[in-house]
Amino acid sequence: MMKEYIEEAEQALLHTYNRYQIVLERGEGVYLYDTEGKRYLDFASGIGVFALGYHYRDYDDALKAQIDRLLHTSNYYYNVPAVEAAKKLKKISGMDRVFFTNSGAEAVEGAVKAARKYAFLKDGRTDHEIIAMEHSFHGRTMGALSVTGTPKYREPFAPMIGHIRFAKLNDIESVKAQLSDRTCAIVLETVQGEGGVCPAEKAFLQEIRRICDERDLLLILDEVQCGMGRTGRYFAWQKFGVKPDIMTTAKALGGGVPVGAFLMTEKVGSHSLTAGDHGTTYGGNPFAAAAVSKMIDLFEENAVTTHVTEITPYLEEKLDGLVEKYDLIAMRRGSGLMQGLVCRNAVGDIILKALEEGLILINAGANVIRFLPPLVITRQHVDEMTEILDRCLAGTV
Ligand SMILES: *Cc1c(COP(=O)(O)O)cnc(C)c1O
């Protein structure tokens, strides 16, 4: 039966993904089940989305209740869940203004527009530049793609939005080399995800902040993947004490409901986008906003960030054990429950083997095995993951 679904999918869907050959049907906690009932331990959580695990009763109930009240209305009117969600998001981030989007890419689009408008209002020029990082990933829409640092993603779709310069993460001289009198913003992921699970260094971020302050440039931190508790703080930049002017969030923000947001300080909020400058039909609709609001409540009630901080050393220790044991793994890299094993060769086969053994993992680039488990995992889940992966690496399965 699974095979038939896959064949039908290949007839109907555009071939933009090389999908694994399973059809997932339901989830429970940190496990997923395919249509044939096989169980998988999920260490990818739908690319860092399902922070609380699947079928979380209180979350499901809140969504069902919102469906019964009001699913959608437009941004021409106010709605209660959006107010609640925005207030809570301000509180956990310390930012001042929120704009809800439907995805991470759209959050990046909005951030870039806000930065350009801020600069435009200052000097009236229309040729401002943005500095982005090599190996970064910000999404697939044209603006987000334009600041994405992987040429092969961009090239077939050229021309990009233009005036984007690329520097190297954690190489401050490379950033300085790209500065000009037209630079208006610097954009980076606090922890690079797709590019290979690579955290920004504290000194690098601090120096970027200093440069931005000195020249009145805006620092945009993309927290779509590393945010919402994944590194043990709500947002990874909170670990470094380097506050952005604009930040983006999505993935785990709605816990499975498609929603993102870009947030800014009052300085930017009151000198950038105004009525008529930006909008979206769905963004922050009552259903999506109810999901955000409930996610933040559940994070607070269950002290999720504390749990992440407590479980992280155990995961790191287990992964370090694998690094020591296997020559084919060069190193471990990451922050909190966003970890990568950097391998000397392509990791596709290992990930496939793990899948066969009932463990869902994903890659980050060709050589990195990426770990983005639900934030509620326990030591027992870490042990189970390590045991399966160990077997796959040993080649005994
Ligand atoms: C996934 C991701 C995006 C894009 O989010 P979508 O919801 O897929 O559009 C942007 N930035 C980062 C850092 C991401 O990991």
Short mmCIF file of C-alpha atoms and ligand atoms in Angstrom, two decimals:
data_model
loop_
_atom_site.label_atom_id
_atom_site.label_comp_id
_atom_site.label_asym_id
_atom_site.label_seq_id
_atom_site.Cartn_x
_atom_site.Cartn_y
_atom_site.Cartn_z
CA MET A 1 0.00 0.00 0.00
CA MET A 2 2.84 2.34 0.89
CA LYS A 3 4.33 1.68 -2.54
CA GLU A 4 1.09 2.71 -4.26
CA TYR A 5 0.93 6.00 -2.37
CA ILE A 6 4.51 6.71 -3.34
CA GLU A 7 3.80 5.99 -7.01
CA GLU A 8 0.74 8.23 -6.96
CA ALA A 9 2.73 10.98 -5.26
CA GLU A 10 5.36 10.78 -7.98
CA GLN A 11 2.61 11.20 -10.59
CA ALA A 12 0.99 14.18 -8.91
CA LEU A 13 3.62 16.19 -7.08
CA LEU A 14 6.33 18.30 -8.60
CA HIS A 15 9.68 16.56 -8.36
CA THR A 16 11.41 19.04 -6.09
CA TYR A 17 12.36 16.59 -3.34
CA ASN A 18 14.22 13.32 -3.31
CA ARG A 19 11.92 11.81 -0.74
CA TYR A 20 12.69 8.85 1.48
CA GLN A 21 10.50 5.92 0.49
CA ILE A 22 8.12 5.92 3.42
CA VAL A 23 4.66 7.38 3.94
CA LEU A 24 4.19 8.77 7.44
CA GLU A 25 0.75 8.52 8.91
CA ARG A 26 0.67 9.42 12.59
CA GLY A 27 2.81 10.54 15.47
CA GLU A 28 2.91 9.96 19.20
CA GLY A 29 5.42 11.72 21.42
CA VAL A 30 8.83 11.44 19.78
CA TYR A 31 7.80 8.56 17.53
CA LEU A 32 6.32 8.51 14.04
CA TYR A 33 4.51 5.63 12.36
CA ASP A 34 4.27 4.88 8.65
CA THR A 35 1.21 3.55 6.86
CA GLU A 36 2.38 0.01 7.51
CA GLY A 37 2.66 0.57 11.23
CA LYS A 38 6.46 0.69 11.44
CA ARG A 39 7.73 2.91 14.25
CA TYR A 40 10.47 5.52 13.90
CA LEU A 41 12.29 7.47 16.60
CA ASP A 42 12.21 11.01 15.25
CA PHE A 43 15.44 12.96 15.62
CA ALA A 44 14.49 15.51 12.98
CA SER A 45 11.06 16.66 14.26
CA GLY A 46 9.90 17.76 10.82
CA ILE A 47 13.03 19.92 10.47
CA GLY A 48 12.97 21.38 13.94
CA VAL A 49 9.24 22.02 13.99
CA PHE A 50 7.64 19.59 16.41
CA ALA A 51 9.34 20.89 19.54
CA LEU A 52 6.90 19.29 21.97
CA GLY A 53 6.51 15.99 20.15
CA TYR A 54 3.48 14.68 18.34
CA HIS A 55 -0.07 14.52 19.55
CA TYR A 56 0.53 16.73 22.55
CA ARG A 57 -2.91 16.78 24.17
CA ASP A 58 -3.10 20.39 25.45
CA TYR A 59 -1.76 21.76 22.20
CA ASP A 60 -4.19 19.72 20.10
CA ASP A 61 -7.09 20.79 22.32
CA ALA A 62 -6.20 24.47 21.99
CA LEU A 63 -6.16 24.18 18.20
CA LYS A 64 -9.47 22.33 18.12
CA ALA A 65 -11.05 24.97 20.35
CA GLN A 66 -9.81 27.71 18.04
CA ILE A 67 -11.23 25.92 14.98
CA ASP A 68 -14.61 25.94 16.73
CA ARG A 69 -14.35 29.68 17.46
CA LEU A 70 -12.74 31.29 14.43
CA LEU A 71 -10.22 29.88 11.99
CA HIS A 72 -9.46 32.88 9.85
CA THR A 73 -10.18 36.52 9.46
CA SER A 74 -8.13 39.14 7.67
CA ASN A 75 -5.59 41.60 8.98
CA TYR A 76 -8.08 44.41 8.33
CA TYR A 77 -9.45 43.55 11.77
CA TYR A 78 -7.98 42.69 15.15
CA ASN A 79 -8.23 39.19 16.59
CA VAL A 80 -7.61 38.01 20.13
CA PRO A 81 -5.12 35.14 19.51
CA ALA A 82 -2.84 37.43 17.47
CA VAL A 83 -2.74 39.96 20.30
CA GLU A 84 -1.97 37.22 22.83
CA ALA A 85 0.69 35.61 20.64
CA ALA A 86 2.40 38.93 19.89
CA LYS A 87 2.47 39.92 23.58
CA LYS A 88 4.00 36.60 24.57
CA LEU A 89 6.51 36.70 21.75
CA LYS A 90 7.61 40.19 22.80
CA LYS A 91 8.04 38.96 26.36
CA ILE A 92 10.23 35.95 25.54
CA SER A 93 12.33 37.84 23.00
CA GLY A 94 12.62 41.31 24.48
CA MET A 95 11.82 42.71 21.03
CA ASP A 96 9.16 45.38 20.58
CA ARG A 97 7.18 44.80 17.38
CA VAL A 98 5.91 41.61 15.74
CA PHE A 99 4.77 40.85 12.20
CA PHE A 100 3.35 37.36 11.63
CA THR A 101 4.11 35.49 8.41
CA ASN A 102 3.29 32.01 7.11
CA SER A 103 6.81 30.66 6.84
CA GLY A 104 10.46 31.26 7.58
CA ALA A 105 11.25 32.52 4.10
CA GLU A 106 8.53 35.14 4.39
CA ALA A 107 9.89 36.24 7.74
CA VAL A 108 13.27 36.80 6.05
CA GLU A 109 11.58 38.68 3.19
CA GLY A 110 9.95 40.99 5.70
CA ALA A 111 13.17 41.51 7.62
CA VAL A 112 15.01 42.48 4.43
CA LYS A 113 12.23 44.87 3.41
CA ALA A 114 12.23 46.49 6.87
CA ALA A 115 16.01 46.95 6.73
CA ARG A 116 15.91 48.51 3.28
CA LYS A 117 13.06 50.84 4.24
CA TYR A 118 14.89 51.91 7.39
CA ALA A 119 17.91 52.89 5.33
CA PHE A 120 15.77 54.52 2.63
CA LEU A 121 14.09 56.76 5.20
CA LYS A 122 17.52 57.91 6.37
CA ASP A 123 19.12 58.90 3.07
CA GLY A 124 16.60 58.36 0.26
CA ARG A 125 18.99 56.10 -1.65
CA THR A 126 17.73 53.04 -3.48
CA ASP A 127 21.00 51.16 -3.84
CA HIS A 128 21.56 49.84 -0.33
CA GLU A 129 23.59 46.69 0.21
CA ILE A 130 23.16 43.81 2.61
CA ILE A 131 25.95 41.57 3.85
CA ALA A 132 25.05 37.89 4.23
CA MET A 133 27.15 34.80 5.03
CA GLU A 134 28.50 32.04 2.84
CA HIS A 135 26.82 28.65 3.45
CA SER A 136 23.83 30.40 4.99
CA PHE A 137 20.27 29.33 4.34
CA HIS A 138 17.36 31.74 4.57
CA GLY A 139 14.64 30.20 2.40
CA ARG A 140 13.50 29.71 -1.19
CA THR A 141 11.60 32.86 -2.11
CA MET A 142 13.52 35.35 -4.23
CA GLY A 143 14.52 37.73 -1.45
CA ALA A 144 15.43 34.99 1.02
CA LEU A 145 17.25 33.12 -1.73
CA SER A 146 19.21 36.25 -2.57
CA VAL A 147 20.81 36.26 0.90
CA THR A 148 21.33 32.48 0.90
CA GLY A 149 25.03 31.69 0.68
CA THR A 150 24.92 28.57 -1.48
CA PRO A 151 25.49 29.52 -5.14
CA LYS A 152 23.89 26.38 -6.55
CA TYR A 153 20.55 27.29 -4.93
CA ARG A 154 20.67 30.78 -6.45
CA GLU A 155 22.22 30.44 -9.88
CA PRO A 156 19.37 28.93 -11.92
CA PHE A 157 17.08 31.71 -10.73
CA ALA A 158 19.27 34.72 -11.40
CA PRO A 159 19.09 37.64 -11.31
CA MET A 160 18.70 37.84 -7.55
CA ILE A 161 17.42 40.97 -5.78
CA GLY A 162 20.89 42.45 -6.08
CA HIS A 163 23.28 44.38 -3.87
CA ILE A 164 23.98 41.39 -1.64
CA ARG A 165 27.59 40.72 -0.62
CA PHE A 166 28.80 37.57 1.04
CA ALA A 167 31.26 37.22 3.91
CA LYS A 168 32.50 34.26 5.92
CA LEU A 169 30.89 33.25 9.19
CA ASN A 170 33.23 33.78 12.16
CA ASP A 171 35.71 35.73 10.02
CA ILE A 172 35.23 39.36 11.00
CA GLU A 173 37.82 40.63 8.49
CA SER A 174 35.78 39.11 5.66
CA VAL A 175 32.77 41.07 6.91
CA LYS A 176 34.73 44.32 7.13
CA ALA A 177 35.97 43.76 3.58
CA GLN A 178 32.37 43.82 2.32
CA LEU A 179 31.32 47.01 4.12
CA SER A 180 30.64 50.08 2.01
CA ASP A 181 28.87 53.41 2.47
CA ARG A 182 25.78 51.73 1.02
CA THR A 183 25.63 48.83 3.48
CA CYS A 184 22.35 48.88 5.40
CA ALA A 185 22.24 45.52 7.18
CA ILE A 186 24.08 42.35 8.08
CA VAL A 187 22.06 39.14 8.10
CA LEU A 188 23.07 35.79 9.57
CA GLU A 189 21.77 32.70 11.32
CA THR A 190 22.88 32.67 14.94
CA VAL A 191 23.53 28.97 14.38
CA GLN A 192 23.77 28.00 10.71
CA GLY A 193 21.45 25.04 10.11
CA GLU A 194 21.30 23.75 6.53
CA GLY A 195 24.86 24.93 5.95
CA GLY A 196 26.23 22.32 8.35
CA VAL A 197 25.14 23.14 11.93
CA CYS A 198 27.69 25.85 12.57
CA PRO A 199 27.28 28.25 15.51
CA ALA A 200 28.40 31.85 15.24
CA GLU A 201 31.14 32.63 17.75
CA LYS A 202 30.46 35.07 20.56
CA ALA A 203 33.36 37.39 19.68
CA PHE A 204 32.26 37.44 16.03
CA LEU A 205 28.69 38.38 16.94
CA GLN A 206 29.86 41.02 19.40
CA GLU A 207 32.10 42.61 16.80
CA ILE A 208 29.29 42.59 14.22
CA ARG A 209 27.03 44.27 16.78
CA ARG A 210 29.71 46.91 17.39
CA ILE A 211 30.10 47.57 13.65
CA CYS A 212 26.33 47.87 13.25
CA ASP A 213 26.08 50.31 16.15
CA GLU A 214 28.96 52.40 14.87
CA ARG A 215 27.47 52.75 11.38
CA ASP A 216 23.77 52.52 12.21
CA LEU A 217 23.43 49.28 10.24
CA LEU A 218 20.75 46.79 11.21
CA LEU A 219 21.69 43.38 12.53
CA ILE A 220 19.22 40.75 11.33
CA LEU A 221 19.48 37.40 13.12
CA ASP A 222 17.69 34.49 11.46
CA GLU A 223 16.44 32.30 14.29
CA VAL A 224 14.06 30.24 12.16
CA GLN A 225 15.86 27.00 12.97
CA CYS A 226 17.94 27.72 16.08
CA GLY A 227 15.22 29.69 17.87
CA MET A 228 12.26 28.71 20.04
CA GLY A 229 14.21 26.94 22.74
CA ARG A 230 16.42 24.72 20.63
CA THR A 231 19.69 25.94 22.09
CA GLY A 232 18.42 26.12 25.67
CA ARG A 233 17.32 29.76 25.46
CA TYR A 234 14.25 30.96 23.63
CA PHE A 235 16.52 32.49 21.02
CA ALA A 236 20.14 31.56 20.43
CA TRP A 237 21.30 35.19 20.50
CA GLN A 238 20.17 35.41 24.13
CA LYS A 239 23.07 33.09 24.95
CA PHE A 240 25.53 35.59 23.54
CA GLY A 241 23.91 38.72 24.89
CA VAL A 242 23.99 40.19 21.38
CA LYS A 243 20.58 41.57 20.56
CA PRO A 244 19.55 41.96 16.93
CA ASP A 245 17.61 44.90 15.51
CA ILE A 246 15.43 42.51 13.57
CA MET A 247 15.01 38.78 14.10
CA THR A 248 13.11 36.04 12.34
CA THR A 249 11.45 32.96 13.73
CA ALA A 250 9.31 30.13 12.28
CA LYS A 251 9.75 26.31 12.31
CA ALA A 252 9.00 25.48 16.00
CA LEU A 253 7.11 28.73 16.54
CA GLY A 254 3.73 27.19 15.78
CA GLY A 255 4.70 23.64 16.68
CA GLY A 256 3.44 22.30 13.36
CA VAL A 257 1.02 24.97 12.21
CA PRO A 258 2.68 26.94 9.39
CA VAL A 259 3.56 30.28 10.92
CA GLY A 260 6.57 32.54 11.20
CA ALA A 261 7.30 36.06 12.35
CA PHE A 262 9.80 38.84 12.14
CA LEU A 263 10.33 41.00 15.16
CA MET A 264 12.10 44.30 15.59
CA THR A 265 13.10 46.85 18.16
CA GLU A 266 11.09 50.03 18.54
CA LYS A 267 13.89 51.95 16.80
CA VAL A 268 13.30 49.97 13.61
CA GLY A 269 9.57 49.53 14.14
CA SER A 270 8.95 53.25 14.20
CA HIS A 271 11.27 54.02 11.27
CA SER A 272 10.59 51.38 8.63
CA LEU A 273 7.47 49.60 7.45
CA THR A 274 4.22 51.54 7.73
CA ALA A 275 0.64 51.06 6.57
CA GLY A 276 0.61 49.83 2.98
CA ASP A 277 4.26 48.74 2.96
CA HIS A 278 3.78 45.10 3.80
CA GLY A 279 1.03 42.57 4.31
CA THR A 280 -0.16 38.99 4.00
CA THR A 281 -3.60 37.44 3.86
CA TYR A 282 -3.00 34.60 6.29
CA GLY A 283 -0.22 35.98 8.48
CA GLY A 284 -1.14 35.76 12.15
CA ASN A 285 -4.65 34.52 11.49
CA PRO A 286 -6.51 33.33 14.59
CA PHE A 287 -5.64 29.67 14.05
CA ALA A 288 -1.92 30.20 13.48
CA ALA A 289 -1.73 32.75 16.29
CA ALA A 290 -3.52 30.39 18.70
CA ALA A 291 -0.83 27.81 17.94
CA VAL A 292 1.94 30.30 18.73
CA SER A 293 0.24 31.44 21.88
CA LYS A 294 -0.29 27.88 23.13
CA MET A 295 3.27 26.86 22.26
CA ILE A 296 4.68 29.66 24.38
CA ASP A 297 2.34 28.76 27.27
CA LEU A 298 3.45 25.13 27.11
CA PHE A 299 7.11 26.10 26.93
CA GLU A 300 6.64 28.12 30.11
CA GLU A 301 4.54 25.55 31.96
CA ASN A 302 6.96 22.74 31.20
CA ALA A 303 10.17 24.76 31.56
CA VAL A 304 11.21 23.45 28.14
CA THR A 305 14.32 25.62 27.83
CA THR A 306 15.57 24.35 31.19
CA HIS A 307 15.00 20.78 30.04
CA VAL A 308 16.98 21.45 26.86
CA THR A 309 19.87 22.83 28.90
CA GLU A 310 19.80 19.77 31.16
CA ILE A 311 19.58 17.11 28.44
CA THR A 312 22.10 18.71 26.06
CA PRO A 313 25.31 17.55 27.84
CA TYR A 314 24.03 13.97 27.71
CA LEU A 315 23.39 14.13 23.96
CA GLU A 316 26.77 15.79 23.43
CA GLU A 317 28.51 13.12 25.47
CA LYS A 318 26.90 10.33 23.46
CA LEU A 319 27.72 12.00 20.14
CA ASP A 320 31.29 12.65 21.28
CA GLY A 321 31.53 8.93 22.03
CA LEU A 322 30.69 8.23 18.39
CA VAL A 323 33.26 10.78 17.23
CA GLU A 324 35.93 8.96 19.24
CA LYS A 325 34.83 5.57 18.07
CA TYR A 326 34.58 6.19 14.32
CA ASP A 327 37.28 7.59 12.08
CA LEU A 328 34.74 8.58 9.49
CA ILE A 329 33.38 11.24 11.86
CA ALA A 330 35.63 14.30 12.01
CA MET A 331 33.89 16.26 14.74
CA ARG A 332 30.70 17.24 16.54
CA ARG A 333 29.38 20.78 16.20
CA GLY A 334 26.30 22.59 17.42
CA SER A 335 24.42 24.15 20.27
CA GLY A 336 21.77 22.62 22.52
CA LEU A 337 19.51 20.20 20.68
CA MET A 338 20.81 21.39 17.33
CA GLN A 339 23.83 19.21 16.72
CA GLY A 340 25.81 17.95 13.76
CA LEU A 341 28.29 15.15 13.24
CA VAL A 342 30.68 16.33 10.58
CA CYS A 343 31.77 13.31 8.55
CA ARG A 344 34.61 12.83 6.12
CA ASN A 345 32.28 11.48 3.43
CA ALA A 346 28.70 11.92 2.27
CA VAL A 347 26.24 10.77 4.94
CA GLY A 348 23.28 9.81 2.73
CA ASP A 349 23.83 6.07 3.12
CA ILE A 350 24.05 6.25 6.90
CA ILE A 351 20.82 8.23 7.09
CA LEU A 352 19.10 5.68 4.84
CA LYS A 353 20.33 2.81 6.97
CA ALA A 354 19.15 4.55 10.13
CA LEU A 355 15.73 5.00 8.56
CA GLU A 356 15.54 1.29 7.84
CA GLU A 357 16.44 0.69 11.48
CA GLY A 358 13.64 2.97 12.66
CA LEU A 359 15.54 6.21 13.30
CA ILE A 360 14.80 9.45 11.48
CA LEU A 361 17.80 11.73 10.96
CA ILE A 362 18.53 14.39 8.38
CA ASN A 363 21.65 15.77 6.79
CA ALA A 364 22.94 19.35 6.65
CA GLY A 365 24.87 19.61 3.42
CA ALA A 366 26.38 16.40 2.05
CA ASN A 367 28.70 15.56 4.96
CA VAL A 368 26.90 16.42 8.14
CA ILE A 369 24.39 14.27 10.05
CA ARG A 370 22.00 16.71 11.70
CA PHE A 371 20.18 16.14 14.98
CA LEU A 372 17.04 18.22 15.61
CA PRO A 373 15.05 16.09 18.05
CA PRO A 374 11.85 17.23 19.71
CA LEU A 375 12.87 19.35 22.71
CA VAL A 376 11.12 16.96 25.09
CA ILE A 377 13.44 13.98 24.49
CA THR A 378 14.73 12.08 27.51
CA ARG A 379 17.99 10.23 28.18
CA GLN A 380 16.26 7.03 27.16
CA HIS A 381 15.56 8.46 23.69
CA VAL A 382 19.16 9.63 23.39
CA ASP A 383 20.31 6.11 24.30
CA GLU A 384 17.97 4.55 21.76
CA MET A 385 19.16 6.92 19.04
CA THR A 386 22.83 6.33 19.87
CA GLU A 387 22.41 2.58 19.89
CA ILE A 388 20.78 2.54 16.42
CA LEU A 389 23.23 5.01 14.91
CA ASP A 390 26.17 3.12 16.39
CA ARG A 391 24.96 -0.05 14.67
CA CYS A 392 24.57 1.80 11.36
CA LEU A 393 28.04 3.35 11.60
CA ALA A 394 29.59 -0.01 12.50
CA GLY A 395 28.12 -1.42 9.31
CA THR A 396 26.63 -4.37 11.16
CA VAL A 397 23.19 -3.66 9.74
C1 LIG B 1 14.09 26.63 7.23
C2 LIG B 1 14.75 27.94 7.30
C3 LIG B 1 14.25 29.06 6.61
C4 LIG B 1 13.07 28.97 5.67
O1 LIG B 1 11.90 28.64 6.33
P1 LIG B 1 10.65 28.09 5.49
O2 LIG B 1 9.57 27.99 6.50
O3 LIG B 1 11.08 26.77 4.92
O4 LIG B 1 10.37 29.08 4.44
C5 LIG B 1 14.88 30.27 6.80
N1 LIG B 1 15.94 30.39 7.60
C6 LIG B 1 16.46 29.34 8.27
C7 LIG B 1 17.62 29.55 9.16
C8 LIG B 1 15.89 28.08 8.13
O5 LIG B 1 16.42 27.03 8.76
#
